[in-house]
mmCIF file of C-alpha atoms and ligand atoms in Angstrom:
data_model
loop_
_atom_site.group_PDB
_atom_site.id
_atom_site.type_symbol
_atom_site.label_atom_id
_atom_site.label_comp_id
_atom_site.label_asym_id
_atom_site.label_seq_id
_atom_site.Cartn_x
_atom_site.Cartn_y
_atom_site.Cartn_z
ATOM 1 C CA MET M 481 69.958 -76.324 293.705
ATOM 2 C CA SER M 482 69.159 -75.874 290.015
ATOM 3 C CA ARG M 483 69.382 -72.488 288.340
ATOM 4 C CA GLU M 484 65.652 -72.367 287.832
ATOM 5 C CA SER M 485 64.811 -73.023 291.440
ATOM 6 C CA ILE M 486 67.090 -70.145 292.514
ATOM 7 C CA GLU M 487 65.200 -67.823 290.158
ATOM 8 C CA ASP M 488 61.905 -69.098 291.581
ATOM 9 C CA ARG M 489 63.189 -68.492 295.065
ATOM 10 C CA ILE M 490 64.144 -64.910 294.133
ATOM 11 C CA LYS M 491 60.670 -64.401 292.727
ATOM 12 C CA ARG M 492 59.103 -65.615 295.953
ATOM 13 C CA LEU M 493 61.405 -63.445 298.089
ATOM 14 C CA HIS M 494 60.585 -60.395 295.945
ATOM 15 C CA ALA M 495 56.834 -60.926 296.029
ATOM 16 C CA ASN M 496 56.362 -58.292 298.743
ATOM 17 C CA GLY M 497 58.904 -55.878 297.278
ATOM 18 C CA ILE M 498 62.368 -54.648 298.289
ATOM 19 C CA VAL M 499 62.601 -51.502 300.444
ATOM 20 C CA ASP M 500 65.309 -48.985 299.380
ATOM 21 C CA LEU M 501 65.766 -46.193 301.923
ATOM 22 C CA HIS M 502 67.755 -43.810 299.725
ATOM 23 C CA PHE M 503 67.203 -42.739 296.154
ATOM 24 C CA ASP M 504 68.016 -39.252 294.795
ATOM 25 C CA LEU M 505 64.769 -39.080 292.881
ATOM 26 C CA LEU M 506 63.459 -35.620 293.732
ATOM 27 C CA MET M 507 66.398 -33.572 292.435
ATOM 28 C CA ASP M 508 66.234 -35.497 289.170
ATOM 29 C CA LEU M 509 62.477 -34.941 288.802
ATOM 30 C CA TYR M 510 63.123 -31.259 289.444
ATOM 31 C CA GLU M 511 65.907 -30.968 286.862
ATOM 32 C CA LYS M 512 63.617 -32.677 284.325
ATOM 33 C CA ARG M 513 60.654 -30.424 285.188
ATOM 34 C CA GLU M 514 60.103 -29.437 281.548
ATOM 35 C CA ARG M 515 59.053 -33.036 280.823
ATOM 36 C CA LYS M 516 55.927 -34.931 281.819
ATOM 37 C CA ASN M 517 55.675 -38.568 282.979
ATOM 38 C CA VAL M 518 59.325 -38.777 284.043
ATOM 39 C CA LEU M 519 58.500 -41.208 286.845
ATOM 40 C CA ALA M 520 56.733 -43.572 284.473
ATOM 41 C CA GLU M 521 59.163 -43.222 281.583
ATOM 42 C CA ASP M 522 62.532 -43.078 283.343
ATOM 43 C CA PHE M 523 62.044 -45.120 286.511
ATOM 44 C CA LEU M 524 59.044 -47.457 286.550
ATOM 45 C CA SER M 525 60.453 -50.221 284.407
ATOM 46 C CA GLU M 526 63.697 -50.526 286.390
ATOM 47 C CA LEU M 527 61.809 -50.514 289.692
ATOM 48 C CA GLU M 528 59.448 -53.218 288.467
ATOM 49 C CA THR M 529 62.214 -55.367 286.995
ATOM 50 C CA GLY M 530 64.111 -55.286 290.277
ATOM 51 C CA GLY M 531 61.045 -55.998 292.393
ATOM 52 C CA ILE M 532 61.286 -52.743 294.350
ATOM 53 C CA GLY M 533 58.271 -52.093 296.595
ATOM 54 C CA VAL M 534 59.173 -49.072 298.740
ATOM 55 C CA VAL M 535 61.546 -46.216 297.908
ATOM 56 C CA ALA M 536 62.607 -43.269 300.045
ATOM 57 C CA ALA M 537 62.713 -40.448 297.491
ATOM 58 C CA ALA M 538 65.300 -37.982 298.742
ATOM 59 C CA MET M 539 65.384 -34.232 298.299
ATOM 60 C CA TYR M 540 68.790 -32.662 297.833
ATOM 61 C CA ILE M 541 69.477 -29.001 297.091
ATOM 62 C CA GLU M 542 72.454 -28.398 294.864
ATOM 63 C CA GLU M 543 74.956 -25.731 295.847
ATOM 64 C CA ARG M 544 74.005 -23.420 292.995
ATOM 65 C CA TYR M 545 70.527 -22.883 294.522
ATOM 66 C CA LEU M 546 71.777 -21.941 297.973
ATOM 67 C CA PRO M 547 70.982 -20.114 300.073
ATOM 68 C CA GLU M 548 68.259 -17.978 298.454
ATOM 69 C CA MET M 549 66.535 -20.703 296.438
ATOM 70 C CA GLY M 550 66.795 -23.538 298.980
ATOM 71 C CA LEU M 551 63.212 -23.353 300.210
ATOM 72 C CA ARG M 552 61.809 -22.692 296.759
ATOM 73 C CA VAL M 553 63.618 -25.616 295.121
ATOM 74 C CA GLY M 554 62.773 -27.914 298.054
ATOM 75 C CA LEU M 555 59.061 -27.143 297.677
ATOM 76 C CA ASP M 556 59.285 -27.549 293.920
ATOM 77 C CA GLN M 557 60.952 -30.962 294.285
ATOM 78 C CA ILE M 558 58.056 -32.186 296.442
ATOM 79 C CA ALA M 559 55.569 -30.591 294.032
ATOM 80 C CA ARG M 560 57.166 -32.462 291.124
ATOM 81 C CA LEU M 561 56.677 -35.757 292.965
ATOM 82 C CA TYR M 562 52.984 -35.097 293.655
ATOM 83 C CA VAL M 563 52.343 -34.088 290.038
ATOM 84 C CA GLU M 564 54.203 -37.125 288.708
ATOM 85 C CA VAL M 565 52.414 -39.570 291.031
ATOM 86 C CA GLN M 566 49.104 -38.024 290.037
ATOM 87 C CA SER M 567 49.785 -39.034 286.439
ATOM 88 C CA CYS M 568 51.031 -42.568 287.149
ATOM 89 C CA ASP M 569 48.837 -44.812 289.282
ATOM 90 C CA ARG M 570 51.642 -47.338 289.843
ATOM 91 C CA PHE M 571 53.001 -45.138 292.651
ATOM 92 C CA ALA M 572 51.629 -43.888 295.970
ATOM 93 C CA ILE M 573 53.126 -41.272 298.310
ATOM 94 C CA CYS M 574 52.893 -42.793 301.799
ATOM 95 C CA LYS M 575 53.022 -41.108 305.188
ATOM 96 C CA ASN M 576 52.696 -43.968 307.638
ATOM 97 C CA TYR M 577 52.963 -47.732 308.010
ATOM 98 C CA ALA M 578 49.305 -48.426 307.183
ATOM 99 C CA GLU M 579 49.552 -46.434 303.944
ATOM 100 C CA ILE M 580 52.658 -48.355 302.911
ATOM 101 C CA VAL M 581 50.931 -51.679 303.593
ATOM 102 C CA ARG M 582 47.861 -50.514 301.641
ATOM 103 C CA ALA M 583 49.962 -49.368 298.684
ATOM 104 C CA ARG M 584 51.785 -52.691 298.570
ATOM 105 C CA ALA M 585 48.526 -54.644 298.837
ATOM 106 C CA SER M 586 47.347 -52.912 295.675
ATOM 107 C CA ASP M 587 50.735 -53.605 294.062
ATOM 108 C CA LYS M 588 51.788 -49.954 293.967
ATOM 109 C CA ILE M 589 55.317 -48.760 294.637
ATOM 110 C CA ALA M 590 55.231 -46.877 297.942
ATOM 111 C CA LEU M 591 57.209 -43.610 298.037
ATOM 112 C CA LEU M 592 58.391 -42.003 301.259
ATOM 113 C CA ILE M 593 59.608 -38.417 301.024
ATOM 114 C CA ALA M 594 63.055 -37.903 302.553
ATOM 115 C CA MET M 595 65.385 -34.933 302.971
ATOM 116 C CA GLU M 596 69.144 -35.176 302.597
ATOM 117 C CA GLY M 597 70.151 -31.925 304.266
ATOM 118 C CA VAL M 598 67.794 -29.405 305.872
ATOM 119 C CA GLU M 599 68.900 -26.368 303.827
ATOM 120 C CA PRO M 600 65.279 -25.590 302.778
ATOM 121 C CA PHE M 601 64.424 -24.804 306.412
ATOM 122 C CA GLY M 602 66.966 -22.007 306.616
ATOM 123 C CA THR M 603 67.041 -21.570 310.393
ATOM 124 C CA ASP M 604 63.284 -21.824 310.933
ATOM 125 C CA VAL M 605 62.366 -24.899 312.955
ATOM 126 C CA ASP M 606 58.649 -24.281 312.304
ATOM 127 C CA LEU M 607 59.251 -25.422 308.745
ATOM 128 C CA VAL M 608 59.882 -28.978 309.988
ATOM 129 C CA ARG M 609 56.179 -29.181 310.703
ATOM 130 C CA MET M 610 55.290 -27.659 307.329
ATOM 131 C CA PHE M 611 57.386 -30.224 305.464
ATOM 132 C CA TYR M 612 55.867 -32.946 307.648
ATOM 133 C CA GLU M 613 52.447 -31.755 306.469
ATOM 134 C CA LEU M 614 53.705 -32.088 302.889
ATOM 135 C CA GLY M 615 54.649 -35.701 303.552
ATOM 136 C CA VAL M 616 58.315 -35.640 304.593
ATOM 137 C CA ARG M 617 58.949 -38.657 306.841
ATOM 138 C CA VAL M 618 62.739 -39.140 306.822
ATOM 139 C CA ILE M 619 65.190 -36.317 307.609
ATOM 140 C CA GLY M 620 68.973 -36.342 307.559
ATOM 141 C CA LEU M 621 70.369 -33.044 308.837
ATOM 142 C CA THR M 622 73.265 -32.666 306.441
ATOM 143 C CA HIS M 623 74.961 -33.897 303.310
ATOM 144 C CA ALA M 624 78.757 -33.560 303.266
ATOM 145 C CA ARG M 625 78.754 -29.778 303.547
ATOM 146 C CA ARG M 626 78.152 -27.739 306.689
ATOM 147 C CA ASN M 627 74.742 -26.138 307.059
ATOM 148 C CA ALA M 628 72.685 -24.348 309.715
ATOM 149 C CA ALA M 629 72.050 -27.650 311.567
ATOM 150 C CA GLY M 630 75.506 -29.225 311.679
ATOM 151 C CA ASP M 631 78.436 -30.650 309.748
ATOM 152 C CA GLY M 632 78.763 -33.576 307.377
ATOM 153 C CA GLY M 633 81.429 -36.266 307.704
ATOM 154 C CA ILE M 634 84.225 -35.837 305.168
ATOM 155 C CA PHE M 635 85.583 -38.363 302.681
ATOM 156 C CA ALA M 636 88.800 -38.941 304.643
ATOM 157 C CA SER M 637 89.629 -41.069 307.675
ATOM 158 C CA SER M 638 89.872 -38.008 309.934
ATOM 159 C CA GLY M 639 89.449 -34.265 309.822
ATOM 160 C CA SER M 640 85.683 -33.690 309.971
ATOM 161 C CA SER M 641 84.565 -30.805 312.124
ATOM 162 C CA ARG M 642 84.652 -31.711 315.813
ATOM 163 C CA ASP M 643 81.579 -29.585 316.447
ATOM 164 C CA GLY M 644 78.283 -31.261 317.232
ATOM 165 C CA LEU M 645 74.937 -29.877 316.140
ATOM 166 C CA THR M 646 73.985 -26.236 316.293
ATOM 167 C CA ALA M 647 71.098 -25.148 318.541
ATOM 168 C CA PHE M 648 68.939 -25.142 315.411
ATOM 169 C CA GLY M 649 70.092 -28.681 314.532
ATOM 170 C CA ARG M 650 69.143 -29.868 318.020
ATOM 171 C CA ASP M 651 65.695 -28.258 317.659
ATOM 172 C CA VAL M 652 65.167 -29.992 314.307
ATOM 173 C CA VAL M 653 66.036 -33.390 315.815
ATOM 174 C CA ARG M 654 63.656 -32.882 318.752
ATOM 175 C CA GLU M 655 60.878 -31.753 316.411
ATOM 176 C CA CYS M 656 61.389 -34.789 314.165
ATOM 177 C CA GLU M 657 61.124 -37.138 317.091
ATOM 178 C CA SER M 658 57.988 -35.500 318.428
ATOM 179 C CA LEU M 659 56.256 -35.399 315.014
ATOM 180 C CA GLY M 660 57.121 -38.981 314.017
ATOM 181 C CA ILE M 661 59.760 -38.291 311.380
ATOM 182 C CA ILE M 662 62.556 -40.856 311.073
ATOM 183 C CA VAL M 663 65.918 -39.268 311.940
ATOM 184 C CA ASP M 664 68.546 -40.341 309.423
ATOM 185 C CA LEU M 665 72.206 -40.266 310.501
ATOM 186 C CA ALA M 666 73.676 -40.750 307.020
ATOM 187 C CA HIS M 667 76.440 -38.172 306.311
ATOM 188 C CA ILE M 668 76.463 -36.482 309.715
ATOM 189 C CA ASN M 669 79.940 -36.013 311.231
ATOM 190 C CA PRO M 670 80.984 -38.244 314.177
ATOM 191 C CA ALA M 671 80.336 -35.514 316.781
ATOM 192 C CA GLY M 672 76.844 -34.829 315.422
ATOM 193 C CA PHE M 673 76.124 -38.557 315.260
ATOM 194 C CA LYS M 674 76.854 -38.928 318.944
ATOM 195 C CA GLU M 675 74.841 -35.880 319.915
ATOM 196 C CA ILE M 676 71.724 -37.065 318.087
ATOM 197 C CA PHE M 677 71.739 -40.165 320.309
ATOM 198 C CA GLU M 678 71.716 -37.943 323.393
ATOM 199 C CA LEU M 679 68.676 -36.027 322.084
ATOM 200 C CA THR M 680 66.460 -38.971 321.102
ATOM 201 C CA THR M 681 64.933 -42.183 322.401
ATOM 202 C CA LYS M 682 63.333 -43.744 319.301
ATOM 203 C CA PRO M 683 65.170 -46.039 316.844
ATOM 204 C CA LEU M 684 67.652 -44.135 314.663
ATOM 205 C CA ILE M 685 68.631 -45.118 311.166
ATOM 206 C CA VAL M 686 71.476 -44.607 308.739
ATOM 207 C CA SER M 687 69.664 -44.762 305.411
ATOM 208 C CA HIS M 688 72.704 -45.230 303.174
ATOM 209 C CA THR M 689 76.227 -45.828 304.369
ATOM 210 C CA ASN M 690 79.077 -48.321 304.483
ATOM 211 C CA ALA M 691 81.318 -49.801 307.125
ATOM 212 C CA ARG M 692 84.602 -47.971 307.726
ATOM 213 C CA LYS M 693 86.120 -51.438 308.152
ATOM 214 C CA TYR M 694 86.090 -51.686 304.340
ATOM 215 C CA TYR M 695 86.211 -48.023 303.329
ATOM 216 C CA ASP M 696 87.672 -45.884 306.060
ATOM 217 C CA VAL M 697 86.223 -42.410 305.625
ATOM 218 C CA GLU M 698 84.255 -40.407 308.159
ATOM 219 C CA ARG M 699 81.316 -40.257 305.768
ATOM 220 C CA ASN M 700 80.942 -44.005 306.512
ATOM 221 C CA ILE M 701 80.381 -45.520 309.971
ATOM 222 C CA SER M 702 82.717 -47.099 312.486
ATOM 223 C CA ASP M 703 82.090 -50.314 314.416
ATOM 224 C CA GLU M 704 81.362 -48.195 317.478
ATOM 225 C CA GLN M 705 78.704 -46.228 315.581
ATOM 226 C CA ILE M 706 77.221 -49.448 314.174
ATOM 227 C CA LYS M 707 76.871 -50.762 317.737
ATOM 228 C CA MET M 708 75.129 -47.547 318.832
ATOM 229 C CA ILE M 709 72.514 -48.044 316.114
ATOM 230 C CA GLY M 710 72.113 -51.668 317.193
ATOM 231 C CA GLU M 711 71.567 -50.742 320.831
ATOM 232 C CA ARG M 712 68.761 -48.404 319.742
ATOM 233 C CA ARG M 713 67.261 -51.154 317.545
ATOM 234 C CA GLY M 714 67.720 -48.955 314.486
ATOM 235 C CA VAL M 715 68.580 -50.077 310.961
ATOM 236 C CA ILE M 716 71.594 -49.399 308.736
ATOM 237 C CA GLY M 717 71.000 -49.308 304.969
ATOM 238 C CA ILE M 718 73.980 -50.492 302.930
ATOM 239 C CA ASN M 719 75.099 -48.102 300.184
ATOM 240 C CA SER M 720 76.188 -49.420 296.771
ATOM 241 C CA VAL M 721 78.523 -46.586 295.736
ATOM 242 C CA LEU M 722 81.026 -46.525 298.622
ATOM 243 C CA VAL M 723 81.745 -50.193 299.339
ATOM 244 C CA SER M 724 85.469 -49.788 298.651
ATOM 245 C CA ALA M 725 88.056 -47.102 297.948
ATOM 246 C CA LYS M 726 89.052 -49.068 294.847
ATOM 247 C CA GLN M 727 86.911 -49.557 291.756
ATOM 248 C CA LYS M 728 88.115 -53.110 291.168
ATOM 249 C CA GLU M 729 87.111 -54.101 294.704
ATOM 250 C CA SER M 730 83.657 -52.550 294.333
ATOM 251 C CA THR M 731 81.779 -55.789 293.735
ATOM 252 C CA LEU M 732 78.498 -57.351 294.722
ATOM 253 C CA ASP M 733 80.439 -59.675 297.031
ATOM 254 C CA CYS M 734 81.910 -56.650 298.776
ATOM 255 C CA TYR M 735 78.388 -55.221 299.151
ATOM 256 C CA ILE M 736 77.380 -58.455 300.899
ATOM 257 C CA ASP M 737 80.517 -58.206 303.078
ATOM 258 C CA HIS M 738 79.146 -54.907 304.435
ATOM 259 C CA ILE M 739 75.794 -56.565 305.197
ATOM 260 C CA GLU M 740 77.560 -59.451 306.949
ATOM 261 C CA HIS M 741 79.769 -57.109 308.942
ATOM 262 C CA VAL M 742 76.849 -55.052 310.264
ATOM 263 C CA ALA M 743 74.870 -58.228 311.028
ATOM 264 C CA SER M 744 77.862 -59.739 312.845
ATOM 265 C CA LEU M 745 78.050 -56.705 315.144
ATOM 266 C CA ILE M 746 74.385 -55.938 315.826
ATOM 267 C CA GLY M 747 72.345 -58.802 314.376
ATOM 268 C CA ILE M 748 70.372 -59.487 311.233
ATOM 269 C CA ASP M 749 67.430 -57.373 312.485
ATOM 270 C CA CYS M 750 69.357 -54.127 312.076
ATOM 271 C CA VAL M 751 70.620 -54.166 308.486
ATOM 272 C CA GLY M 752 68.763 -53.152 305.325
ATOM 273 C CA ILE M 753 69.140 -51.595 301.896
ATOM 274 C CA GLY M 754 69.925 -47.980 300.984
ATOM 275 C CA PHE M 755 71.274 -48.422 297.483
ATOM 276 C CA ASP M 756 71.919 -44.728 296.718
ATOM 277 C CA PHE M 757 71.816 -45.514 292.996
ATOM 278 C CA PHE M 758 73.412 -42.486 291.471
ATOM 279 C CA GLU M 759 74.830 -43.508 288.118
ATOM 280 C CA PHE M 760 71.812 -42.171 286.207
ATOM 281 C CA ILE M 761 72.506 -38.694 287.607
ATOM 282 C CA TYR M 762 76.288 -38.955 287.290
ATOM 283 C CA ALA M 763 75.925 -39.973 283.635
ATOM 284 C CA GLN M 764 74.030 -36.726 282.941
ATOM 285 C CA TRP M 765 76.846 -34.572 284.278
ATOM 286 C CA PRO M 766 79.487 -32.822 282.166
ATOM 287 C CA GLU M 767 83.106 -33.889 282.744
ATOM 288 C CA SER M 768 83.767 -30.648 284.620
ATOM 289 C CA LYS M 769 81.162 -31.517 287.250
ATOM 290 C CA LYS M 770 82.490 -35.073 287.650
ATOM 291 C CA LYS M 771 85.935 -33.588 288.201
ATOM 292 C CA TRP M 772 84.501 -31.190 290.765
ATOM 293 C CA LEU M 773 82.894 -34.106 292.651
ATOM 294 C CA ALA M 774 86.145 -36.087 292.638
ATOM 295 C CA GLU M 775 88.063 -33.123 294.028
ATOM 296 C CA LYS M 776 85.463 -31.999 296.539
ATOM 297 C CA LEU M 777 84.190 -35.378 297.791
ATOM 298 C CA THR M 778 85.126 -38.586 296.037
ATOM 299 C CA THR M 779 84.755 -40.557 292.837
ATOM 300 C CA PRO M 780 81.775 -42.903 293.185
ATOM 301 C CA HIS M 781 82.656 -46.536 292.496
ATOM 302 C CA PHE M 782 79.652 -48.158 290.917
ATOM 303 C CA ILE M 783 79.204 -51.908 291.337
ATOM 304 C CA PRO M 784 78.814 -53.173 287.750
ATOM 305 C CA ASP M 785 75.914 -55.561 288.450
ATOM 306 C CA LEU M 786 74.293 -53.304 291.075
ATOM 307 C CA THR M 787 74.014 -49.862 289.480
ATOM 308 C CA ASN M 788 70.265 -49.370 289.243
ATOM 309 C CA HIS M 789 67.004 -50.767 290.576
ATOM 310 C CA SER M 790 66.626 -53.288 287.779
ATOM 311 C CA HIS M 791 69.574 -55.134 289.379
ATOM 312 C CA GLY M 792 67.591 -56.014 292.511
ATOM 313 C CA ARG M 793 67.503 -59.691 291.591
ATOM 314 C CA ASN M 794 71.313 -59.791 291.379
ATOM 315 C CA LEU M 795 71.510 -58.822 295.033
ATOM 316 C CA THR M 796 69.018 -61.465 296.133
ATOM 317 C CA ARG M 797 70.751 -64.114 293.998
ATOM 318 C CA LYS M 798 74.075 -63.237 295.625
ATOM 319 C CA LEU M 799 72.563 -63.381 299.119
ATOM 320 C CA ILE M 800 71.309 -66.878 298.293
ATOM 321 C CA GLU M 801 74.713 -67.896 296.906
ATOM 322 C CA ARG M 802 76.394 -66.596 300.047
ATOM 323 C CA GLY M 803 74.180 -68.871 302.143
ATOM 324 C CA PHE M 804 71.631 -66.484 303.650
ATOM 325 C CA GLY M 805 68.357 -68.197 304.613
ATOM 326 C CA ASP M 806 64.942 -66.996 303.481
ATOM 327 C CA ASP M 807 64.056 -65.398 306.812
ATOM 328 C CA ASP M 808 67.278 -63.390 306.892
ATOM 329 C CA ILE M 809 66.944 -62.297 303.256
ATOM 330 C CA GLU M 810 63.391 -61.186 303.940
ATOM 331 C CA LYS M 811 64.602 -59.057 306.870
ATOM 332 C CA ILE M 812 67.413 -57.457 304.840
ATOM 333 C CA LEU M 813 65.283 -56.727 301.791
ATOM 334 C CA ARG M 814 62.213 -55.469 303.583
ATOM 335 C CA GLY M 815 61.298 -56.621 307.065
ATOM 336 C CA ASN M 816 63.734 -54.508 309.065
ATOM 337 C CA TRP M 817 62.747 -51.245 307.398
ATOM 338 C CA MET M 818 59.065 -52.147 307.754
ATOM 339 C CA ARG M 819 59.625 -52.549 311.492
ATOM 340 C CA ILE M 820 61.074 -49.019 311.641
ATOM 341 C CA PHE M 821 58.091 -47.604 309.716
ATOM 342 C CA LYS M 822 55.742 -49.317 312.135
ATOM 343 C CA GLU M 823 57.611 -48.075 315.201
ATOM 344 C CA VAL M 824 58.391 -44.476 314.189
ATOM 345 C CA LEU M 825 55.934 -43.185 311.569
HETATM 346 ZN ZN1 LIG E 1791 74.001 -39.382 300.409
#
């Protein structure tokens, strides 16, 4: 196949837009709240270049705001998104499948609001409904740290808390399922992961993670956990910053290895994209904060040709080179997540 025809094929495969189920957009919009048009100026061009059609914009509350400012900063992060979308008509905040389809039909980038950690709720389960009213449609109970709902998986092959969810965490999960919020198992510790299956019946997702087969830390997921997601007909989004413990092995080929591994265990219908592009935030940090992250969690290993949304075509090109057919590429890039939106939202 000639070079040009591969590029044409990428263009065709991107026509409906890639779905990325995890992007730390909201905390960045919040930190840049003194500026206007951040979405248009800092993000639009990369999203368009990479052919991104749907993005889950995640809220995350940094330690320095907790506990007192958790709710306040969470609300402000959502407020920032609404204000920014108001001033840039290339984006639409979507709350269900039909709205996503409508946004894409008018060539807008669809944004789903997600939470990475439920710290803004404190211990008040009624706030799940309030955040649902504000548009939140994907909720992961925890990041790496413990909170009122449960514990995160640590960046080591064992040693996470053996506790499951708290009573509050169980209430949040039940409320999500009854409201039609997608429950996201990214970051939760192995005990919490298992418990969420016992509390739910709908498809469960892991928005951004990697296979422990290639990077054995409890923050990632084991073959057994991958199979549990498959049995529930959920979807696992492959993360770009934790494909390997070693920087030199953090390559686009390794990223595809994770996709192939998940597909080999539970089928091509249950794997998708959750890039977790983070370099733009990391680059803004002082050295002291990078050191803190390395000590507390891990050093992120960015894949050189997959560090931001403008690199979307590199992924599709590599999938083609690795022999994936059009139907399978379409499922990985978009179709599988769209099925989840249709079934859960
Ligand atoms: Zn994360």
